[in-house]
Coordinates of N, CA and C and ligand atoms in Angstrom, one line a residue:
M1 N -53.7 21.8 -9.8 CA -54.0 20.5 -9.2 C -54.4 19.5 -10.3
S2 N -53.9 18.3 -10.3 CA -54.2 17.4 -11.3 C -55.6 16.8 -11.0
L3 N -56.4 16.7 -12.1 CA -57.8 16.1 -11.9 C -57.8 14.6 -12.1
K4 N -56.6 14.1 -12.5 CA -56.5 12.7 -12.9 C -57.0 11.7 -11.8
K5 N -56.5 12.0 -10.6 CA -56.8 11.1 -9.5 C -58.3 11.1 -9.2
Y6 N -58.9 12.3 -9.3 CA -60.3 12.5 -8.8 C -61.3 12.1 -9.9
R7 N -60.9 12.2 -11.2 CA -61.9 12.0 -12.3 C -62.4 10.5 -12.2
K8 N -61.5 9.6 -12.0 CA -61.9 8.2 -12.0 C -62.8 7.8 -10.8
K9 N -62.6 8.6 -9.7 CA -63.4 8.3 -8.5 C -64.7 9.0 -8.5
S10 N -64.9 10.0 -9.4 CA -66.2 10.7 -9.4 C -66.6 11.1 -10.8
P11 N -66.7 10.1 -11.7 CA -67.1 10.4 -13.1 C -68.6 10.8 -13.1
W12 N -68.9 11.8 -13.9 CA -70.3 12.2 -14.1 C -70.7 11.7 -15.5
I13 N -72.0 11.3 -15.5 CA -72.6 10.6 -16.7 C -73.6 11.5 -17.3
L14 N -73.6 11.5 -18.6 CA -74.7 12.2 -19.4 C -75.4 11.1 -20.1
H15 N -76.7 11.0 -19.9 CA -77.5 9.9 -20.5 C -78.4 10.6 -21.6
Y16 N -78.3 10.0 -22.8 CA -79.1 10.5 -23.9 C -79.8 9.4 -24.7
N17 N -81.1 9.5 -24.9 CA -81.9 8.6 -25.6 C -82.1 9.1 -27.0
C18 N -81.5 8.4 -28.0 CA -81.6 8.9 -29.4 C -82.5 8.0 -30.2
G19 N -83.6 7.6 -29.5 CA -84.6 6.9 -30.3 C -85.0 5.5 -29.7
S20 N -84.6 5.2 -28.5 CA -84.8 3.9 -28.0 C -86.3 3.7 -27.6
C21 N -86.6 2.4 -27.3 CA -88.0 2.1 -26.9 C -88.2 2.4 -25.4
N22 N -87.1 2.8 -24.7 CA -87.1 3.1 -23.3 C -86.7 1.9 -22.5
G23 N -86.6 0.7 -23.1 CA -86.2 -0.5 -22.4 C -84.8 -0.3 -21.7
C24 N -83.9 0.1 -22.5 CA -82.5 0.3 -22.0 C -82.4 1.4 -21.0
D25 N -83.2 2.4 -21.2 CA -83.2 3.6 -20.3 C -83.7 3.1 -18.9
I26 N -84.7 2.3 -18.9 CA -85.2 1.8 -17.6 C -84.1 0.9 -16.9
E27 N -83.3 0.2 -17.7 CA -82.2 -0.6 -17.1 C -81.1 0.3 -16.6
I28 N -80.9 1.4 -17.3 CA -79.8 2.3 -16.7 C -80.3 2.9 -15.4
L29 N -81.6 3.2 -15.3 CA -82.1 3.7 -14.0 C -82.0 2.6 -12.9
A30 N -82.3 1.4 -13.3 CA -82.2 0.3 -12.4 C -80.7 0.1 -11.9
A31 N -79.8 0.3 -12.9 CA -78.4 0.1 -12.5 C -77.9 1.2 -11.5
L32 N -78.6 2.4 -11.6 CA -78.2 3.5 -10.7 C -78.9 3.4 -9.4
A33 N -80.0 2.7 -9.3 CA -80.8 2.6 -8.1 C -80.1 1.7 -7.1
P34 N -80.6 1.7 -5.8 CA -79.8 1.0 -4.7 C -79.6 -0.5 -5.0
K35 N -80.4 -1.2 -5.7 CA -80.2 -2.6 -5.8 C -78.9 -2.9 -6.5
Y36 N -78.6 -2.2 -7.6 CA -77.3 -2.5 -8.3 C -76.3 -1.4 -8.0
D37 N -76.7 -0.2 -7.6 CA -75.9 0.8 -7.0 C -74.7 1.2 -7.8
L38 N -74.9 1.6 -9.0 CA -73.8 2.1 -9.9 C -73.1 3.3 -9.3
E39 N -73.9 4.0 -8.4 CA -73.3 5.2 -7.8 C -72.2 4.9 -6.8
R40 N -72.0 3.6 -6.4 CA -71.0 3.2 -5.5 C -69.6 3.5 -6.1
F41 N -69.5 3.7 -7.4 CA -68.3 4.1 -8.1 C -68.1 5.6 -8.1
G42 N -68.9 6.3 -7.4 CA -68.8 7.7 -7.3 C -69.5 8.4 -8.5
I43 N -70.3 7.6 -9.3 CA -70.9 8.1 -10.5 C -72.1 9.0 -10.2
L44 N -72.3 10.0 -10.9 CA -73.5 10.9 -10.7 C -74.1 11.1 -12.1
N45 N -75.4 10.9 -12.2 CA -76.1 11.1 -13.4 C -76.4 12.6 -13.5
N46 N -75.8 13.2 -14.5 CA -75.8 14.7 -14.6 C -76.4 15.1 -16.0
G47 N -77.1 16.2 -16.0 CA -77.8 16.6 -17.2 C -77.0 17.5 -18.1
N48 N -75.8 17.9 -17.6 CA -75.0 18.9 -18.3 C -73.8 18.4 -19.0
P49 N -73.8 18.4 -20.4 CA -72.7 17.8 -21.1 C -71.3 18.5 -20.8
K50 N -71.4 19.7 -20.4 CA -70.1 20.4 -20.1 C -69.4 20.0 -18.8
Q51 N -70.2 19.2 -18.0 CA -69.6 18.7 -16.8 C -69.5 17.2 -16.8
S52 N -69.7 16.6 -17.9 CA -69.8 15.1 -17.9 C -68.5 14.4 -18.5
D53 N -68.2 13.2 -18.0 CA -67.1 12.5 -18.5 C -67.5 11.3 -19.3
I54 N -68.7 10.7 -19.0 CA -69.1 9.5 -19.7 C -70.5 9.8 -20.4
F55 N -70.5 9.5 -21.7 CA -71.7 9.7 -22.4 C -72.4 8.3 -22.6
L56 N -73.5 8.1 -21.9 CA -74.3 6.9 -22.0 C -75.4 7.1 -23.0
V57 N -75.3 6.4 -24.1 CA -76.3 6.6 -25.2 C -77.2 5.3 -25.4
T58 N -78.5 5.5 -25.6 CA -79.4 4.4 -25.9 C -80.1 4.8 -27.2
G59 N -80.6 3.7 -27.9 CA -81.4 4.0 -29.1 C -80.6 3.8 -30.4
P60 N -81.4 3.5 -31.5 CA -80.7 3.2 -32.8 C -80.3 4.4 -33.6
L61 N -80.4 5.6 -33.0 CA -80.1 6.9 -33.6 C -81.1 7.2 -34.8
T62 N -82.1 7.9 -34.5 CA -83.1 8.3 -35.5 C -82.5 9.5 -36.2
Y63 N -83.0 9.7 -37.4 CA -82.5 10.9 -38.2 C -82.7 12.2 -37.4
R64 N -83.8 12.3 -36.7 CA -84.1 13.5 -36.0 C -83.2 13.8 -34.8
S65 N -82.5 12.7 -34.3 CA -81.7 13.0 -33.1 C -80.2 13.0 -33.5
R66 N -79.9 12.9 -34.7 CA -78.4 12.8 -35.1 C -77.7 14.1 -34.7
E67 N -78.3 15.2 -35.1 CA -77.7 16.5 -34.8 C -77.4 16.8 -33.3
R68 N -78.5 16.4 -32.5 CA -78.4 16.6 -31.1 C -77.3 15.7 -30.5
L69 N -77.2 14.5 -31.0 CA -76.2 13.6 -30.5 C -74.8 14.2 -30.6
V70 N -74.5 14.7 -31.9 CA -73.2 15.2 -32.1 C -73.0 16.5 -31.3
E71 N -74.0 17.3 -31.2 CA -73.9 18.5 -30.4 C -73.5 18.2 -29.0
L72 N -74.2 17.3 -28.4 CA -73.9 16.9 -27.0 C -72.5 16.4 -26.8
Y73 N -72.1 15.5 -27.8 CA -70.8 15.0 -27.7 C -69.7 16.1 -27.8
T74 N -69.9 17.0 -28.7 CA -68.9 18.0 -28.9 C -68.8 19.0 -27.7
Q75 N -69.9 19.1 -27.0 CA -70.0 20.0 -25.8 C -69.2 19.4 -24.6
M76 N -69.0 18.1 -24.6 CA -68.4 17.4 -23.5 C -66.9 17.7 -23.5
P77 N -66.2 18.0 -22.4 CA -64.8 18.3 -22.4 C -64.0 17.0 -22.6
E78 N -62.8 17.1 -23.1 CA -61.8 16.0 -23.1 C -61.2 15.8 -21.8
P79 N -60.8 14.6 -21.3 CA -61.1 13.4 -22.0 C -62.6 12.9 -21.7
K80 N -63.1 12.1 -22.7 CA -64.5 11.7 -22.5 C -64.6 10.3 -23.1
V81 N -65.6 9.6 -22.6 CA -65.8 8.2 -23.0 C -67.3 8.0 -23.5
V82 N -67.5 7.3 -24.6 CA -68.8 7.0 -25.1 C -69.2 5.6 -24.9
V83 N -70.3 5.3 -24.2 CA -70.7 3.9 -24.0 C -72.1 3.8 -24.7
A84 N -72.1 2.8 -25.7 CA -73.3 2.5 -26.4 C -74.1 1.4 -25.7
V85 N -75.3 1.8 -25.2 CA -76.0 0.8 -24.3 C -77.1 0.2 -25.1
G86 N -77.0 -1.1 -25.3 CA -78.1 -1.9 -26.0 C -77.8 -2.2 -27.4
S87 N -78.4 -3.2 -28.0 CA -78.1 -3.6 -29.3 C -78.5 -2.5 -30.3
C88 N -79.5 -1.8 -30.1 CA -80.0 -0.7 -31.0 C -78.8 0.3 -31.2
T89 N -78.2 0.7 -30.1 CA -77.2 1.7 -30.1 C -75.9 1.2 -30.8
C90 N -75.7 -0.1 -30.7 CA -74.5 -0.7 -31.3 C -74.7 -0.9 -32.8
T91 N -75.9 -1.4 -33.2 CA -76.1 -1.8 -34.6 C -77.4 -1.4 -35.2
G92 N -78.3 -0.9 -34.5 CA -79.7 -0.6 -34.9 C -80.6 -1.6 -34.3
G93 N -80.1 -2.8 -33.9 CA -80.9 -3.8 -33.2 C -82.2 -4.2 -34.0
V94 N -83.3 -4.2 -33.3 CA -84.6 -4.6 -33.9 C -85.0 -3.5 -34.9
F95 N -84.4 -2.4 -34.8 CA -84.8 -1.3 -35.8 C -83.9 -1.2 -37.0
N96 N -83.0 -2.2 -37.1 CA -82.0 -2.2 -38.1 C -82.6 -2.0 -39.5
D97 N -82.0 -1.1 -40.3 CA -82.5 -0.8 -41.7 C -83.9 -0.3 -41.8
M98 N -84.4 0.3 -40.7 CA -85.7 1.0 -40.9 C -85.5 2.3 -41.6
Y99 N -86.5 2.8 -42.2 CA -86.4 4.0 -43.0 C -85.9 5.3 -42.3
N100 N -86.0 5.3 -40.9 CA -85.7 6.5 -40.2 C -84.6 6.3 -39.2
V101 N -83.8 5.3 -39.3 CA -82.7 5.1 -38.3 C -81.3 4.9 -39.0
E102 N -80.3 5.2 -38.2 CA -78.9 5.1 -38.7 C -78.2 3.8 -38.4
N103 N -78.9 2.9 -37.8 CA -78.2 1.6 -37.4 C -77.0 1.8 -36.5
G104 N -77.2 2.5 -35.4 CA -76.1 2.7 -34.4 C -75.5 4.1 -34.5
I105 N -74.8 4.4 -33.4 CA -74.3 5.8 -33.3 C -72.9 6.0 -33.8
D106 N -72.1 4.8 -34.1 CA -70.7 5.0 -34.4 C -70.4 5.6 -35.8
K107 N -71.4 5.8 -36.6 CA -71.2 6.6 -37.8 C -70.9 8.0 -37.5
Y108 N -71.4 8.5 -36.4 CA -71.4 9.9 -36.1 C -70.4 10.3 -35.0
I109 N -70.3 9.5 -33.9 CA -69.4 9.7 -32.9 C -68.6 8.5 -32.5
P110 N -67.3 8.6 -32.0 CA -66.6 7.4 -31.7 C -67.1 6.7 -30.5
V111 N -67.2 5.4 -30.5 CA -67.7 4.7 -29.4 C -66.6 3.9 -28.7
D112 N -66.5 4.0 -27.4 CA -65.4 3.3 -26.7 C -65.8 2.0 -26.1
V113 N -67.1 1.9 -25.7 CA -67.6 0.6 -25.2 C -68.9 0.3 -25.8
Y114 N -69.1 -1.0 -26.3 CA -70.4 -1.4 -26.8 C -71.0 -2.4 -25.8
I115 N -72.2 -2.2 -25.4 CA -72.9 -3.1 -24.5 C -74.0 -3.7 -25.3
P116 N -73.9 -5.0 -25.5 CA -75.0 -5.7 -26.3 C -76.2 -6.0 -25.4
G117 N -77.3 -6.5 -26.0 CA -78.5 -6.9 -25.2 C -79.7 -6.1 -25.5
C118 N -80.8 -6.8 -25.5 CA -82.1 -6.1 -25.7 C -83.1 -6.6 -24.7
A119 N -83.2 -5.9 -23.6 CA -82.5 -4.7 -23.2 C -81.2 -5.1 -22.6
A120 N -80.2 -4.2 -22.6 CA -78.9 -4.4 -21.9 C -79.2 -4.5 -20.4
S121 N -78.7 -5.6 -19.8 CA -79.0 -5.8 -18.3 C -78.2 -4.8 -17.5
P122 N -78.7 -4.6 -16.3 CA -77.9 -3.7 -15.4 C -76.5 -4.2 -15.1
E123 N -76.4 -5.5 -15.0 CA -75.0 -6.1 -14.8 C -74.1 -5.7 -15.9
L124 N -74.6 -5.8 -17.2 CA -73.7 -5.5 -18.3 C -73.5 -4.0 -18.4
I125 N -74.5 -3.2 -18.0 CA -74.3 -1.7 -18.0 C -73.2 -1.4 -17.0
I126 N -73.2 -2.0 -15.8 CA -72.2 -1.7 -14.8 C -70.8 -2.1 -15.3
D127 N -70.7 -3.3 -16.0 CA -69.5 -3.8 -16.5 C -69.0 -2.8 -17.6
G128 N -69.9 -2.3 -18.4 CA -69.5 -1.4 -19.5 C -69.0 -0.1 -18.9
V129 N -69.7 0.4 -17.9 CA -69.2 1.7 -17.3 C -67.9 1.5 -16.6
V130 N -67.7 0.4 -16.0 CA -66.4 0.2 -15.3 C -65.3 0.1 -16.4
K131 N -65.6 -0.5 -17.5 CA -64.6 -0.6 -18.6 C -64.4 0.9 -19.1
G132 N -65.4 1.6 -19.2 CA -65.3 3.0 -19.6 C -64.4 3.8 -18.7
L133 N -64.5 3.5 -17.4 CA -63.6 4.2 -16.4 C -62.2 4.0 -16.7
E134 N -61.9 2.7 -17.0 CA -60.4 2.4 -17.3 C -60.0 3.2 -18.6
I135 N -60.9 3.2 -19.6 CA -60.5 3.9 -20.8 C -60.4 5.4 -20.5
L136 N -61.2 5.9 -19.6 CA -61.2 7.4 -19.2 C -59.8 7.7 -18.6
E137 N -59.4 6.7 -17.7 CA -58.1 6.9 -17.0 C -56.9 6.9 -18.0
Q138 N -57.0 6.0 -19.0 CA -56.0 5.9 -20.0 C -56.0 7.2 -20.9
K139 N -57.1 7.7 -21.2 CA -57.2 8.9 -22.0 C -56.7 10.1 -21.3
T140 N -56.9 10.2 -19.9 CA -56.4 11.3 -19.1 C -54.9 11.3 -19.1
K141 N -54.3 10.0 -19.0 CA -52.9 9.9 -19.1 C -52.3 10.4 -20.4
E142 N -53.0 10.1 -21.5 CA -52.5 10.5 -22.8 C -52.5 12.0 -22.9
I143 N -53.6 12.6 -22.4 CA -53.6 14.1 -22.5 C -52.5 14.7 -21.6
E144 N -52.2 14.1 -20.5 CA -51.2 14.7 -19.6 C -49.8 14.5 -20.1
K145 N -49.6 13.5 -21.0 CA -48.2 13.1 -21.4 C -47.4 14.3 -22.0
P146 N -48.0 15.1 -22.9 CA -47.2 16.2 -23.5 C -46.7 17.1 -22.4
K147 N -47.5 17.4 -21.4 CA -47.0 18.3 -20.3 C -45.8 17.7 -19.6
K148 N -45.9 16.3 -19.4 CA -44.8 15.7 -18.7 C -43.5 15.7 -19.5
L149 N -43.6 15.5 -20.8 CA -42.5 15.5 -21.7 C -41.8 16.9 -21.6
L150 N -42.6 17.9 -21.5 CA -42.0 19.3 -21.4 C -41.6 19.6 -20.0
G151 N -41.7 18.7 -19.0 CA -41.5 19.0 -17.6 C -42.7 19.7 -17.1
E152 N -42.8 20.0 -15.8 CA -43.9 20.6 -15.3 C -44.1 22.0 -15.9
L153 N -45.3 22.3 -16.3 CA -45.5 23.6 -17.0 C -45.2 24.8 -16.1
D154 N -44.3 25.6 -16.5 CA -44.0 26.7 -15.7 C -44.8 27.9 -16.2
E155 N -45.8 28.3 -15.5 CA -46.7 29.4 -16.0 C -45.9 30.7 -16.3
S156 N -44.9 31.0 -15.5 CA -44.2 32.3 -15.7 C -43.4 32.2 -17.0
K157 N -42.9 31.0 -17.4 CA -42.1 30.9 -18.7 C -43.1 30.9 -19.8
A158 N -44.3 30.3 -19.6 CA -45.2 30.1 -20.7 C -45.9 31.4 -21.0
S159 N -45.9 32.3 -20.1 CA -46.7 33.6 -20.4 C -45.9 34.5 -21.3
I160 N -46.6 35.3 -22.0 CA -46.0 36.2 -23.0 C -45.6 37.5 -22.3
D161 N -44.4 37.9 -22.6 CA -43.9 39.2 -22.1 C -44.5 40.3 -22.9
R162 N -45.6 40.9 -22.4 CA -46.3 41.8 -23.2 C -45.6 43.2 -23.3
T163 N -44.6 43.4 -22.4 CA -43.9 44.7 -22.5 C -43.1 44.8 -23.8
K164 N -42.8 43.6 -24.4 CA -42.1 43.7 -25.7 C -42.9 44.3 -26.8
F165 N -44.2 44.2 -26.6 CA -45.0 44.7 -27.7 C -45.6 46.1 -27.4
A166 N -45.1 46.7 -26.3 CA -45.6 48.1 -26.0 C -45.0 49.0 -27.0
G167 N -45.6 50.2 -27.1 CA -45.0 51.2 -27.9 C -45.8 51.4 -29.2
N168 N -45.3 52.2 -30.1 CA -45.9 52.5 -31.3 C -46.0 51.3 -32.3
I169 N -47.1 51.1 -32.8 CA -47.3 50.0 -33.8 C -46.4 50.1 -35.0
D170 N -46.1 51.3 -35.4 CA -45.2 51.5 -36.6 C -43.8 51.1 -36.3
D171 N -43.3 51.2 -35.0 CA -42.0 50.8 -34.6 C -41.8 49.3 -34.9
R172 N -42.8 48.5 -34.7 CA -42.7 47.1 -34.7 C -42.5 46.6 -36.2
K173 N -42.9 47.4 -37.1 CA -42.7 47.0 -38.5 C -41.3 47.1 -39.0
N174 N -40.5 48.0 -38.3 CA -39.1 48.2 -38.7 C -38.1 47.2 -38.2
Ligands
LIG201 S1 -81.9 -2.7 -27.4 FE1 -84.0 -3.4 -27.1 S2 -84.7 -2.6 -25.1 FE2 -82.9 -1.4 -25.8 S3 -83.7 0.3 -26.8 FE3 -83.4 -1.2 -28.4 S4 -85.3 -2.4 -28.6 FE4 -85.4 -1.2 -26.6

């Protein structure tokens, strides 16, 4: 069964604070709450990277959180979308060029959507996530293209005939 149709209607979000002042994190929570109701897009804030489609990151990326950021990103399955929330996450913002920050996350992971603002407003966060959903749909299509070019994948043809390899290992060398 293709997940393409369902992924766009029920994307799960992973939220990670990599050094923010919490301003943008509060705005994310406001966007998810009933007033702005980001959940109307079927979105669920989920704590597990292995089940998430959209990575919402806040903060200017401190040295101490670099490794964890990359680890979370690599644990997310493809296709995935990264949304940088707030000026800090995009460029370092007010923390730009401080001794302990990396001035944004795109040195370490690819960013699909940049949301400016200090703090980023719930309206902009919703816009950014909706843009992210379009990108997610596009990436899903790109992943499914090779399968389409080959025709529908026939599992029986794709499987290896293991009987060919039965017998004595020495026979196979001849
Ligand atoms: S952009 Fe502003 S509100 Fe958001 S984490 Fe940075 S300093 Fe805080």
